[in-house]
mmCIF file of C-alpha atoms in Angstrom:
data_model
loop_
_atom_site.group_PDB
_atom_site.id
_atom_site.type_symbol
_atom_site.label_atom_id
_atom_site.label_comp_id
_atom_site.label_asym_id
_atom_site.label_seq_id
_atom_site.Cartn_x
_atom_site.Cartn_y
_atom_site.Cartn_z
ATOM 1 C CA ASN A 88 -17.540 133.274 -170.862
ATOM 2 C CA SER A 89 -15.720 130.501 -171.637
ATOM 3 C CA ILE A 90 -13.160 128.799 -169.347
ATOM 4 C CA PRO A 91 -10.088 127.300 -170.441
ATOM 5 C CA PRO A 92 -9.611 123.427 -171.276
ATOM 6 C CA ASP A 93 -7.026 123.323 -168.722
ATOM 7 C CA THR A 94 -9.927 124.133 -165.780
ATOM 8 C CA ALA A 95 -12.451 122.008 -167.258
ATOM 9 C CA TYR A 96 -11.580 118.993 -164.433
ATOM 10 C CA LEU A 97 -10.868 120.519 -160.884
ATOM 11 C CA HIS A 98 -8.422 119.415 -158.890
ATOM 12 C CA ASN A 99 -8.399 121.334 -155.621
ATOM 13 C CA THR A 100 -10.877 120.089 -152.997
ATOM 14 C CA HIS A 101 -11.146 122.745 -151.526
ATOM 15 C CA LEU A 102 -14.161 124.130 -153.952
ATOM 16 C CA PRO A 103 -17.524 122.412 -153.944
ATOM 17 C CA HIS A 104 -18.745 119.456 -156.244
ATOM 18 C CA HIS A 105 -21.779 121.624 -157.184
ATOM 19 C CA TYR A 106 -19.269 124.826 -157.888
ATOM 20 C CA ILE A 107 -20.689 125.610 -161.708
ATOM 21 C CA PHE A 108 -18.715 126.850 -164.631
ATOM 22 C CA PRO A 109 -19.923 128.590 -167.879
ATOM 23 C CA PHE A 110 -19.042 126.716 -171.344
ATOM 24 C CA THR A 111 -20.156 128.980 -174.252
ATOM 25 C CA SER A 112 -21.077 124.988 -175.814
ATOM 26 C CA PHE A 113 -20.556 120.677 -175.234
ATOM 27 C CA THR A 114 -18.304 120.565 -178.102
ATOM 28 C CA THR A 115 -15.393 123.155 -175.946
ATOM 29 C CA HIS A 116 -15.832 120.743 -172.720
ATOM 30 C CA GLN A 117 -15.464 117.353 -174.759
ATOM 31 C CA GLN A 118 -12.256 118.671 -175.802
ATOM 32 C CA ALA A 119 -11.436 120.326 -172.847
ATOM 33 C CA ARG A 120 -12.213 116.714 -170.741
ATOM 34 C CA GLY A 121 -10.665 114.673 -173.615
ATOM 35 C CA THR A 122 -6.796 116.489 -173.454
ATOM 36 C CA SER A 123 -7.044 116.402 -169.262
ATOM 37 C CA ARG A 124 -7.972 112.947 -169.876
ATOM 38 C CA GLU A 125 -5.092 112.309 -171.736
ATOM 39 C CA ARG A 126 -2.576 114.568 -169.292
ATOM 40 C CA ASN A 127 -4.304 113.081 -165.921
ATOM 41 C CA LYS A 128 -3.196 109.578 -167.244
ATOM 42 C CA THR A 129 -0.161 110.267 -168.567
ATOM 43 C CA MET A 130 0.729 111.562 -165.794
ATOM 44 C CA ALA A 131 -0.946 109.365 -163.609
ATOM 45 C CA THR A 132 1.340 106.524 -165.119
ATOM 46 C CA THR A 133 4.457 108.661 -164.838
ATOM 47 C CA ALA A 134 3.743 109.180 -161.227
ATOM 48 C CA SER A 135 3.056 105.104 -160.359
ATOM 49 C CA HIS A 136 5.952 104.278 -161.604
ATOM 50 C CA LEU A 137 8.275 106.359 -159.749
ATOM 51 C CA PRO A 138 7.579 104.872 -156.801
ATOM 52 C CA LEU A 139 7.800 101.042 -158.517
ATOM 53 C CA CYS A 140 11.205 102.337 -159.449
ATOM 54 C CA ARG A 141 12.348 103.650 -155.876
ATOM 55 C CA GLN A 142 10.809 100.362 -154.922
ATOM 56 C CA ARG A 143 12.872 98.406 -156.900
ATOM 57 C CA PHE A 144 16.207 100.030 -156.734
ATOM 58 C CA LYS A 145 15.641 99.839 -152.512
ATOM 59 C CA PHE A 146 15.506 96.160 -152.567
ATOM 60 C CA LEU A 147 18.432 95.780 -155.154
ATOM 61 C CA LEU A 148 20.742 97.883 -152.350
ATOM 62 C CA ALA A 149 19.094 96.047 -149.874
ATOM 63 C CA THR A 150 20.391 92.737 -151.289
ATOM 64 C CA THR A 151 23.827 94.461 -152.522
ATOM 65 C CA LEU A 152 24.595 95.185 -148.681
ATOM 66 C CA ALA A 153 23.037 92.062 -147.399
ATOM 67 C CA ILE A 154 25.906 89.939 -149.689
ATOM 68 C CA ILE A 155 29.056 92.370 -149.100
ATOM 69 C CA VAL A 156 27.626 91.448 -145.109
ATOM 70 C CA ALA A 157 27.340 87.758 -145.747
ATOM 71 C CA SER A 158 30.723 87.859 -147.724
ATOM 72 C CA LEU A 159 33.002 89.848 -144.682
ATOM 73 C CA SER A 160 31.236 87.408 -142.679
ATOM 74 C CA SER A 161 32.565 84.613 -144.166
ATOM 75 C CA LEU A 162 36.130 86.227 -144.206
ATOM 76 C CA VAL A 163 36.201 87.698 -140.390
ATOM 77 C CA PRO A 164 39.758 87.409 -139.339
ATOM 78 C CA THR A 165 40.699 84.638 -136.661
ATOM 79 C CA ALA A 166 42.698 85.081 -134.133
ATOM 80 C CA THR A 167 45.719 82.293 -133.761
ATOM 81 C CA ALA A 168 46.794 81.239 -129.361
ATOM 82 C CA VAL A 169 50.147 80.351 -127.631
ATOM 83 C CA SER A 170 49.816 78.990 -124.454
ATOM 84 C CA VAL A 171 51.681 80.788 -122.012
ATOM 85 C CA PHE A 172 50.538 79.716 -118.065
ATOM 86 C CA ASP A 173 49.482 76.310 -116.576
ATOM 87 C CA ASN A 174 47.296 76.781 -113.735
ATOM 88 C CA LYS A 175 44.843 74.499 -112.173
ATOM 89 C CA SER A 176 41.732 75.359 -110.532
ATOM 90 C CA CYS A 177 38.321 73.737 -110.713
ATOM 91 C CA VAL A 178 35.157 72.508 -108.326
ATOM 92 C CA GLU A 179 34.532 69.202 -107.052
ATOM 93 C CA ILE A 180 31.010 68.178 -107.645
ATOM 94 C CA LYS A 181 29.915 64.873 -106.122
ATOM 95 C CA GLU A 182 26.031 64.681 -105.566
ATOM 96 C CA ASP A 183 22.771 66.139 -107.468
ATOM 97 C CA TYR A 184 22.741 68.431 -104.327
ATOM 98 C CA ASP A 185 26.482 70.479 -104.732
ATOM 99 C CA LEU A 186 25.014 71.072 -108.365
ATOM 100 C CA ARG A 187 22.123 72.391 -108.383
ATOM 101 C CA ASN A 188 22.773 74.556 -105.232
ATOM 102 C CA ILE A 189 25.756 75.924 -108.077
ATOM 103 C CA ALA A 190 23.494 75.776 -110.950
ATOM 104 C CA ARG A 191 20.654 78.381 -108.465
ATOM 105 C CA ASP A 192 22.389 81.475 -109.593
ATOM 106 C CA ASN A 193 25.470 80.281 -112.030
ATOM 107 C CA ASN A 194 26.306 78.543 -115.301
ATOM 108 C CA VAL A 195 27.769 75.846 -114.753
ATOM 109 C CA PHE A 196 30.429 73.868 -117.282
ATOM 110 C CA ILE A 197 30.457 70.239 -116.168
ATOM 111 C CA VAL A 198 33.355 67.790 -117.053
ATOM 112 C CA VAL A 199 32.148 63.943 -116.430
ATOM 113 C CA HIS A 200 35.175 61.643 -116.471
ATOM 114 C CA GLU A 201 36.208 58.205 -114.493
ATOM 115 C CA ALA A 202 38.416 57.997 -111.675
ATOM 116 C CA GLY A 203 41.869 57.998 -112.100
ATOM 117 C CA GLU A 204 44.867 60.076 -113.475
ATOM 118 C CA GLU A 205 45.014 58.890 -117.319
ATOM 119 C CA ASN A 206 41.091 59.654 -117.563
ATOM 120 C CA SER A 207 41.888 63.216 -116.030
ATOM 121 C CA ALA A 208 44.405 64.747 -118.498
ATOM 122 C CA ALA A 209 40.955 67.258 -120.281
ATOM 123 C CA ARG A 210 39.755 68.186 -117.450
ATOM 124 C CA GLN A 211 43.268 68.873 -116.156
ATOM 125 C CA HIS A 212 43.740 71.201 -119.230
ATOM 126 C CA ILE A 213 40.984 72.943 -118.864
ATOM 127 C CA CYS A 214 41.091 73.913 -114.739
ATOM 128 C CA ASN A 215 44.578 74.380 -115.858
ATOM 129 C CA LYS A 216 43.466 77.263 -118.707
ATOM 130 C CA LEU A 217 40.652 78.685 -116.346
ATOM 131 C CA GLU A 218 43.468 79.396 -113.696
ATOM 132 C CA ALA A 219 45.218 81.401 -115.976
ATOM 133 C CA THR A 220 42.361 83.449 -117.710
ATOM 134 C CA PRO A 221 42.489 86.840 -116.332
ATOM 135 C CA GLU A 222 39.834 88.617 -114.640
ATOM 136 C CA GLU A 223 39.220 91.130 -116.420
ATOM 137 C CA ARG A 224 37.799 88.264 -119.266
ATOM 138 C CA LEU A 225 36.008 86.757 -116.499
ATOM 139 C CA GLU A 226 33.933 89.671 -115.230
ATOM 140 C CA GLU A 227 33.142 91.198 -118.452
ATOM 141 C CA ALA A 228 31.914 87.366 -119.860
ATOM 142 C CA ALA A 229 29.682 87.331 -116.647
ATOM 143 C CA GLU A 230 28.702 90.726 -117.762
ATOM 144 C CA LYS A 231 27.462 89.809 -121.271
ATOM 145 C CA GLY A 232 27.673 86.037 -121.766
ATOM 146 C CA HIS A 233 24.814 83.761 -121.434
ATOM 147 C CA GLY A 234 21.527 84.204 -118.900
ATOM 148 C CA ARG A 235 24.561 87.379 -117.163
ATOM 149 C CA ARG A 236 25.626 85.207 -115.049
ATOM 150 C CA PRO A 237 29.194 83.860 -114.095
ATOM 151 C CA THR A 238 30.347 80.117 -114.906
ATOM 152 C CA VAL A 239 31.442 78.171 -112.113
ATOM 153 C CA PHE A 240 34.096 74.892 -114.075
ATOM 154 C CA ALA A 241 32.940 72.024 -112.583
ATOM 155 C CA PHE A 242 33.620 68.614 -112.312
ATOM 156 C CA LEU A 243 32.874 64.987 -111.553
ATOM 157 C CA GLU A 244 34.905 61.865 -110.898
ATOM 158 C CA VAL A 245 32.685 58.822 -111.261
ATOM 159 C CA LYS A 246 34.138 56.230 -109.193
ATOM 160 C CA GLU A 247 33.785 52.060 -108.285
ATOM 161 C CA SER A 248 31.015 51.335 -106.516
ATOM 162 C CA SER A 249 31.920 50.336 -102.679
ATOM 163 C CA TYR A 250 30.263 50.716 -99.242
ATOM 164 C CA ASP A 251 30.272 53.593 -96.853
ATOM 165 C CA THR A 252 31.270 54.200 -93.735
ATOM 166 C CA ASP A 253 27.218 53.104 -92.301
ATOM 167 C CA GLY A 254 27.620 49.820 -94.889
ATOM 168 C CA GLN A 255 25.633 51.545 -97.651
ATOM 169 C CA LEU A 256 26.899 50.310 -101.324
ATOM 170 C CA GLN A 257 28.005 53.989 -103.008
ATOM 171 C CA ASP A 258 27.367 53.676 -106.660
ATOM 172 C CA GLY A 259 30.666 56.255 -106.965
ATOM 173 C CA GLY A 260 28.092 58.613 -108.858
ATOM 174 C CA LYS A 261 27.748 56.707 -112.052
ATOM 175 C CA ASN A 262 23.482 56.420 -111.658
ATOM 176 C CA PHE A 263 23.455 60.209 -111.663
ATOM 177 C CA ALA A 264 25.977 60.972 -114.524
ATOM 178 C CA ARG A 265 23.932 58.788 -116.560
ATOM 179 C CA SER A 266 20.305 58.936 -115.668
ATOM 180 C CA SER A 267 19.797 62.576 -114.288
ATOM 181 C CA LEU A 268 22.944 64.485 -116.444
ATOM 182 C CA GLY A 269 22.695 62.195 -119.550
ATOM 183 C CA VAL A 270 26.525 60.798 -120.161
ATOM 184 C CA ALA A 271 26.530 58.484 -122.436
ATOM 185 C CA SER A 272 30.555 58.145 -122.036
ATOM 186 C CA PHE A 273 33.352 59.317 -120.542
ATOM 187 C CA PRO A 274 35.082 61.812 -120.544
ATOM 188 C CA SER A 275 31.993 64.173 -121.104
ATOM 189 C CA PHE A 276 31.408 67.814 -121.245
ATOM 190 C CA MET A 277 28.584 69.440 -121.147
ATOM 191 C CA PHE A 278 27.194 73.246 -120.200
ATOM 192 C CA LEU A 279 24.211 73.774 -117.222
ATOM 193 C CA SER A 280 22.271 76.823 -117.473
ATOM 194 C CA GLY A 281 21.752 78.794 -114.557
ATOM 195 C CA GLY A 282 18.605 79.834 -112.658
ATOM 196 C CA MET A 283 17.328 75.827 -111.886
ATOM 197 C CA HIS A 284 15.268 75.041 -108.370
ATOM 198 C CA LYS A 285 14.460 71.808 -106.441
ATOM 199 C CA ALA A 286 12.086 71.041 -109.196
ATOM 200 C CA SER A 287 14.141 71.511 -111.975
ATOM 201 C CA ARG A 288 15.119 68.661 -114.757
ATOM 202 C CA TYR A 289 18.293 69.063 -115.689
ATOM 203 C CA SER A 290 17.613 67.778 -119.479
ATOM 204 C CA ASP A 291 15.857 71.332 -119.563
ATOM 205 C CA TYR A 292 19.118 72.942 -118.824
ATOM 206 C CA ILE A 293 21.928 71.618 -120.463
ATOM 207 C CA ASN A 294 23.554 71.665 -123.680
ATOM 208 C CA HIS A 295 25.936 68.618 -124.471
ATOM 209 C CA TYR A 296 29.275 68.851 -126.393
ATOM 210 C CA SER A 297 28.967 66.330 -129.286
ATOM 211 C CA GLY A 298 32.289 66.279 -130.440
ATOM 212 C CA GLU A 299 34.945 63.691 -130.756
ATOM 213 C CA THR A 300 36.023 62.501 -126.575
ATOM 214 C CA ALA A 301 38.249 59.461 -127.709
ATOM 215 C CA ASP A 302 41.744 59.820 -126.262
ATOM 216 C CA GLY A 303 44.374 62.272 -127.728
ATOM 217 C CA PHE A 304 41.305 64.205 -129.399
ATOM 218 C CA ASP A 305 41.423 68.298 -130.480
ATOM 219 C CA MET A 306 41.161 70.624 -127.354
ATOM 220 C CA SER A 307 40.625 73.208 -129.662
ATOM 221 C CA ASP A 308 36.877 72.309 -130.430
ATOM 222 C CA LEU A 309 35.700 71.798 -127.022
ATOM 223 C CA GLU A 310 36.942 75.292 -126.068
ATOM 224 C CA LYS A 311 35.133 76.271 -128.975
ATOM 225 C CA PHE A 312 32.433 74.983 -127.772
ATOM 226 C CA ILE A 313 33.169 76.858 -123.907
ATOM 227 C CA HIS A 314 33.674 79.922 -125.384
ATOM 228 C CA LYS A 315 29.903 79.804 -127.627
ATOM 229 C CA TYR A 316 28.441 79.386 -124.253
ATOM 230 C CA THR A 317 30.495 80.752 -121.800
ATOM 231 C CA GLY A 318 31.183 84.287 -123.646
ATOM 232 C CA PHE A 319 35.557 84.077 -123.518
ATOM 233 C CA TYR A 320 37.888 81.994 -124.160
ATOM 234 C CA LEU A 321 39.651 80.242 -122.058
ATOM 235 C CA GLY A 322 43.544 80.657 -120.669
ATOM 236 C CA ASN A 323 45.974 83.730 -120.297
ATOM 237 C CA ASP A 324 47.342 83.006 -124.351
ATOM 238 C CA VAL A 325 48.979 86.057 -126.649
ATOM 239 C CA TYR A 326 46.883 86.274 -129.880
ATOM 240 C CA ASN A 327 47.265 87.513 -133.770
ATOM 241 C CA ILE A 328 44.812 88.104 -135.970
ATOM 242 C CA ILE A 329 47.050 86.213 -139.421
ATOM 243 C CA PHE A 330 44.595 89.195 -141.295
ATOM 244 C CA PHE A 331 46.084 92.120 -139.638
ATOM 245 C CA ASP A 332 49.421 90.573 -140.034
ATOM 246 C CA ILE A 333 49.020 90.386 -143.588
ATOM 247 C CA ILE A 334 48.374 94.229 -143.518
ATOM 248 C CA ALA A 335 51.224 94.696 -141.309
ATOM 249 C CA SER A 336 53.394 93.641 -143.443
ATOM 250 C CA LYS A 337 52.487 95.259 -146.559
ATOM 251 C CA PHE A 338 52.111 98.681 -144.466
ATOM 252 C CA VAL A 339 55.963 98.067 -143.394
ATOM 253 C CA SER A 340 56.703 97.572 -146.868
ATOM 254 C CA TYR A 341 56.196 100.858 -148.128
ATOM 255 C CA GLY A 342 58.819 102.524 -144.923
ATOM 256 C CA ASP A 343 58.735 105.426 -143.980
ATOM 257 C CA ALA A 344 56.791 106.561 -147.263
ATOM 258 C CA HIS A 345 55.146 110.284 -148.966
ATOM 259 C CA GLY A 346 52.625 110.532 -151.592
ATOM 260 C CA LEU A 347 51.075 107.646 -152.710
ATOM 261 C CA ASN A 348 52.771 105.576 -150.759
ATOM 262 C CA ARG A 349 51.923 107.249 -148.238
ATOM 263 C CA LEU A 350 48.075 106.981 -148.481
ATOM 264 C CA LYS A 351 48.742 103.849 -149.631
ATOM 265 C CA GLN A 352 49.320 102.940 -145.400
ATOM 266 C CA ARG A 353 46.611 105.070 -144.594
ATOM 267 C CA GLY A 354 43.668 103.245 -146.437
ATOM 268 C CA LEU A 355 45.321 99.966 -144.872
ATOM 269 C CA ALA A 356 45.776 101.082 -141.648
ATOM 270 C CA LEU A 357 41.471 102.680 -142.077
ATOM 271 C CA LEU A 358 40.596 99.329 -143.184
ATOM 272 C CA VAL A 359 42.068 97.498 -140.133
ATOM 273 C CA ARG A 360 39.823 100.330 -138.667
ATOM 274 C CA PHE A 361 36.607 99.884 -140.474
ATOM 275 C CA SER A 362 37.178 95.632 -139.189
ATOM 276 C CA THR A 363 37.466 96.395 -135.823
ATOM 277 C CA LEU A 364 34.351 98.739 -135.870
ATOM 278 C CA PHE A 365 31.238 96.445 -134.787
ATOM 279 C CA SER A 366 33.967 94.115 -133.129
ATOM 280 C CA TYR A 367 32.783 93.473 -129.427
ATOM 281 C CA LYS A 368 33.694 89.820 -128.284
ATOM 282 C CA GLU A 369 36.511 89.424 -127.090
ATOM 283 C CA PRO A 370 39.726 88.697 -127.633
ATOM 284 C CA PHE A 371 39.251 90.573 -130.819
ATOM 285 C CA ASN A 372 37.995 93.616 -129.742
ATOM 286 C CA SER A 373 40.493 94.417 -127.428
ATOM 287 C CA ILE A 374 43.377 92.628 -129.957
ATOM 288 C CA GLY A 375 41.986 95.216 -132.682
ATOM 289 C CA LYS A 376 42.669 98.035 -130.523
ATOM 290 C CA LEU A 377 45.949 96.963 -130.151
ATOM 291 C CA TYR A 378 46.552 96.736 -133.229
ATOM 292 C CA ASN A 379 44.870 100.218 -134.225
ATOM 293 C CA ARG A 380 47.253 101.969 -131.665
ATOM 294 C CA ALA A 381 49.885 99.852 -133.500
ATOM 295 C CA PHE A 382 49.568 101.742 -136.963
ATOM 296 C CA ALA A 383 48.584 104.828 -135.543
ATOM 297 C CA MET A 384 51.664 105.503 -134.141
ATOM 298 C CA SER A 385 53.438 103.794 -136.903
ATOM 299 C CA LEU A 386 52.534 106.572 -139.130
ATOM 300 C CA GLU A 387 53.211 109.246 -136.639
ATOM 301 C CA HIS A 388 56.330 108.272 -135.249
ATOM 302 C CA GLY A 389 57.615 106.148 -138.299
ATOM 303 C CA MET A 390 58.336 102.403 -139.067
ATOM 304 C CA ASP A 391 60.673 102.117 -136.528
ATOM 305 C CA TYR A 392 58.406 102.839 -133.712
ATOM 306 C CA ALA A 393 57.462 99.057 -133.719
ATOM 307 C CA LYS A 394 60.882 97.771 -133.025
ATOM 308 C CA ASP A 395 61.863 100.444 -130.360
ATOM 309 C CA GLN A 396 58.677 99.395 -128.720
ATOM 310 C CA THR A 397 59.846 95.928 -129.154
ATOM 311 C CA LYS A 398 63.048 96.423 -127.294
ATOM 312 C CA ARG A 399 61.508 98.083 -124.516
ATOM 313 C CA LEU A 400 59.141 95.987 -124.110
ATOM 314 C CA GLU A 401 61.261 92.356 -124.002
ATOM 315 C CA LYS A 402 64.053 94.677 -121.502
ATOM 316 C CA LYS A 403 60.147 95.242 -119.308
ATOM 317 C CA ILE A 404 59.290 91.691 -119.244
ATOM 318 C CA GLU A 405 62.993 90.198 -118.210
ATOM 319 C CA SER A 406 63.842 92.421 -115.400
ATOM 320 C CA ASN A 407 60.141 92.417 -113.959
ATOM 321 C CA GLN A 408 58.530 88.924 -114.325
ATOM 322 C CA ASN A 409 58.875 88.231 -110.840
ATOM 323 C CA ASN A 410 57.443 91.092 -109.807
ATOM 324 C CA VAL A 411 54.429 92.063 -112.092
ATOM 325 C CA SER A 412 50.903 90.291 -111.595
ATOM 326 C CA LYS A 413 50.308 87.309 -114.357
ATOM 327 C CA SER A 414 47.675 89.537 -115.445
ATOM 328 C CA LYS A 415 49.756 92.756 -116.192
ATOM 329 C CA LEU A 416 52.608 90.601 -117.747
ATOM 330 C CA HIS A 417 50.268 89.078 -120.061
ATOM 331 C CA GLU A 418 48.787 92.051 -121.370
ATOM 332 C CA LEU A 419 52.670 93.294 -122.158
ATOM 333 C CA GLN A 420 53.273 90.078 -124.020
ATOM 334 C CA GLN A 421 50.009 90.833 -126.440
ATOM 335 C CA LYS A 422 51.332 93.931 -126.510
ATOM 336 C CA MET A 423 54.978 92.531 -127.453
ATOM 337 C CA ALA A 424 53.288 89.928 -129.887
ATOM 338 C CA ILE A 425 51.548 92.481 -131.969
ATOM 339 C CA LEU A 426 54.239 94.837 -132.592
ATOM 340 C CA LYS A 427 56.333 92.173 -133.749
ATOM 341 C CA SER A 428 53.608 91.664 -136.506
ATOM 342 C CA PHE A 429 55.131 95.212 -137.552
ATOM 343 C CA SER A 430 58.953 94.410 -136.250
ATOM 344 C CA GLU A 431 59.443 90.969 -137.918
ATOM 345 C CA PRO A 432 57.192 91.495 -141.259
ATOM 346 C CA ARG A 433 56.264 88.512 -142.951
ATOM 347 C CA GLU A 434 57.031 87.469 -146.266
ATOM 348 C CA LEU A 435 53.477 87.762 -148.056
ATOM 349 C CA SER A 436 52.197 85.522 -151.080
ATOM 350 C CA ASP A 437 50.119 86.212 -153.922
ATOM 351 C CA GLU A 438 47.033 85.036 -151.959
ATOM 352 C CA ASP A 439 47.948 87.309 -149.113
ATOM 353 C CA VAL A 440 48.010 90.215 -151.132
ATOM 354 C CA ARG A 441 44.447 89.281 -152.635
ATOM 355 C CA GLN A 442 43.244 88.870 -149.309
ATOM 356 C CA ILE A 443 44.074 92.891 -148.847
ATOM 357 C CA TYR A 444 42.199 93.694 -152.337
ATOM 358 C CA THR A 445 39.029 91.633 -151.880
ATOM 359 C CA HIS A 446 38.776 93.057 -148.225
ATOM 360 C CA SER A 447 38.819 96.092 -149.511
ATOM 361 C CA LEU A 448 36.416 96.133 -152.230
ATOM 362 C CA LEU A 449 34.133 94.333 -150.081
ATOM 363 C CA HIS A 450 34.279 97.404 -147.775
ATOM 364 C CA VAL A 451 34.104 99.813 -149.794
ATOM 365 C CA GLY A 452 30.548 98.551 -151.479
ATOM 366 C CA LEU A 453 29.558 98.475 -148.206
ATOM 367 C CA ILE A 454 29.614 101.995 -146.995
ATOM 368 C CA VAL A 455 28.595 102.805 -150.134
ATOM 369 C CA ALA A 456 25.969 100.629 -150.475
ATOM 370 C CA THR A 457 24.851 101.866 -146.740
ATOM 371 C CA ILE A 458 24.875 105.729 -147.479
ATOM 372 C CA LEU A 459 23.142 104.801 -150.732
ATOM 373 C CA LEU A 460 20.235 103.043 -148.870
ATOM 374 C CA PHE A 461 19.864 105.678 -146.339
ATOM 375 C CA ILE A 462 19.623 108.734 -148.766
ATOM 376 C CA LEU A 463 17.736 106.946 -151.442
ATOM 377 C CA PRO A 464 13.705 108.668 -150.909
ATOM 378 C CA GLY A 465 11.064 107.061 -149.402
ATOM 379 C CA ASP A 466 7.516 106.957 -150.328
ATOM 380 C CA SER A 467 6.746 110.225 -148.413
ATOM 381 C CA GLU A 468 4.603 111.589 -151.134
ATOM 382 C CA GLN A 469 2.755 109.709 -151.283
ATOM 383 C CA SER A 470 2.013 109.270 -147.464
ATOM 384 C CA ALA A 471 1.808 112.780 -146.928
ATOM 385 C CA GLU A 472 -1.412 112.737 -149.963
ATOM 386 C CA LYS A 473 -2.756 109.880 -147.568
ATOM 387 C CA VAL A 474 -6.426 110.864 -145.089
ATOM 388 C CA GLU A 475 -7.515 109.230 -142.333
ATOM 389 C CA GLU A 476 -9.687 106.885 -144.414
ATOM 390 C CA GLY A 477 -6.779 105.647 -146.388
ATOM 391 C CA GLU A 478 -8.045 107.155 -149.973
ATOM 392 C CA VAL A 479 -5.686 109.614 -151.677
ATOM 393 C CA ILE A 480 -6.822 113.214 -151.978
ATOM 394 C CA ASN A 481 -8.030 113.884 -155.559
ATOM 395 C CA ALA A 482 -8.083 110.254 -156.340
ATOM 396 C CA ILE A 483 -10.843 111.320 -158.520
ATOM 397 C CA PRO A 484 -11.441 114.229 -161.091
ATOM 398 C CA VAL A 485 -14.358 116.129 -160.318
ATOM 399 C CA VAL A 486 -15.867 116.923 -164.180
ATOM 400 C CA ALA A 487 -17.649 120.499 -164.737
ATOM 401 C CA LYS A 488 -21.107 120.784 -165.476
ATOM 402 C CA ILE A 489 -22.052 122.786 -168.556
ATOM 403 C CA VAL A 490 -24.890 125.031 -168.170
ATOM 404 C CA ASP A 491 -26.681 126.706 -170.696
ATOM 405 C CA ASP A 492 -26.002 130.534 -170.942
ATOM 406 C CA ASP A 493 -29.996 131.865 -170.646
ATOM 407 C CA GLU A 494 -29.890 129.371 -167.708
ATOM 408 C CA TYR A 495 -27.378 131.639 -166.140
ATOM 409 C CA ASP A 496 -28.790 134.689 -166.762
ATOM 410 C CA GLU A 497 -31.969 133.750 -165.227
ATOM 411 C CA ASN A 498 -30.573 132.315 -162.708
ATOM 412 C CA ALA A 499 -28.421 135.427 -161.236
ATOM 413 C CA THR A 500 -31.471 138.081 -162.274
ATOM 414 C CA LYS A 501 -33.663 135.561 -159.347
ATOM 415 C CA LYS A 502 -30.752 135.617 -157.024
ATOM 416 C CA ALA A 503 -30.921 139.454 -157.431
ATOM 417 C CA LYS A 504 -34.554 140.184 -156.849
#
């Protein structure tokens, strides 16, 4: 009538707690309880360590992933530009009403300078590049940029005080520039967020450019400031991404390869594709697509593809330069600039080669870490064992009671009667 020691502890909550198991002796129960406790303790210790190990491993993977992403961010390819067009178009503002009227529905980039041709060089430069900026770039920036509003470029020319036709003294905009716009020196540049109304304070909407503005200052920093707030690059410039040019030079160095070198070419093309996979900002997005197409077509048609296309585009530009729009001409020039990275490869230095290997290893590590992070089992097993009250089922084992055989027979006889 005895029960094996393994059943001395109940782990099935469907059985009532008052269920009684007969035991032949107290010694059997004590042995069973000791054996079960040791086994349960071992299982509990093992079970408690497994989730902890998984959590530590997932934390390690997440940390590794963050380090790789940070490293890739610090090595983001940069684009270099060469100006193509030079035209002028900006809006002049003369008083508070003009600016508030524009800033109600638009963002406004403002140039404030003193009167005189020698003081307006920066404004001329910005307005020229604005006129040359492709319309598609401006439209895309209006959809995705700051506040999803278009940006109007305006300038305020501060003049000497003078009397108007009614004999009233006019300060030439100097007071408006200093007290309302917060201008401390000339020239001054600022970005005014749209959405202003009649009672709005300029100080709540203005971001001032804090870089150098002395004579002959570097306009590249100012253009970065403009891009940060407007979401687009000024000008109809032709861009090349230096790192992609390095990869293109390494790519074409293998020629029309087969075997291992062919695999290396495909790996380089794949590296560029991964680098542009999550690029959405202009001009990096559109330029990345052109690089990817150049790599794909070169693999399909051979390494002479870029040379043939470059010659064809040169002839097309030469013969149709006066008959095509500026945006179309810019598109052709941009394609030709990228194709020249393949047709006129640069001589690679040891640093260039190291840069390729560094990017390759970081991208491989990023992919592996991401895959492991997603396929690693979670703690769903533990969650499934929790009831609505937050308690774990069978957290406390139920101990079987010991009943004397005679007492059990007596109870059975009474029930039978």
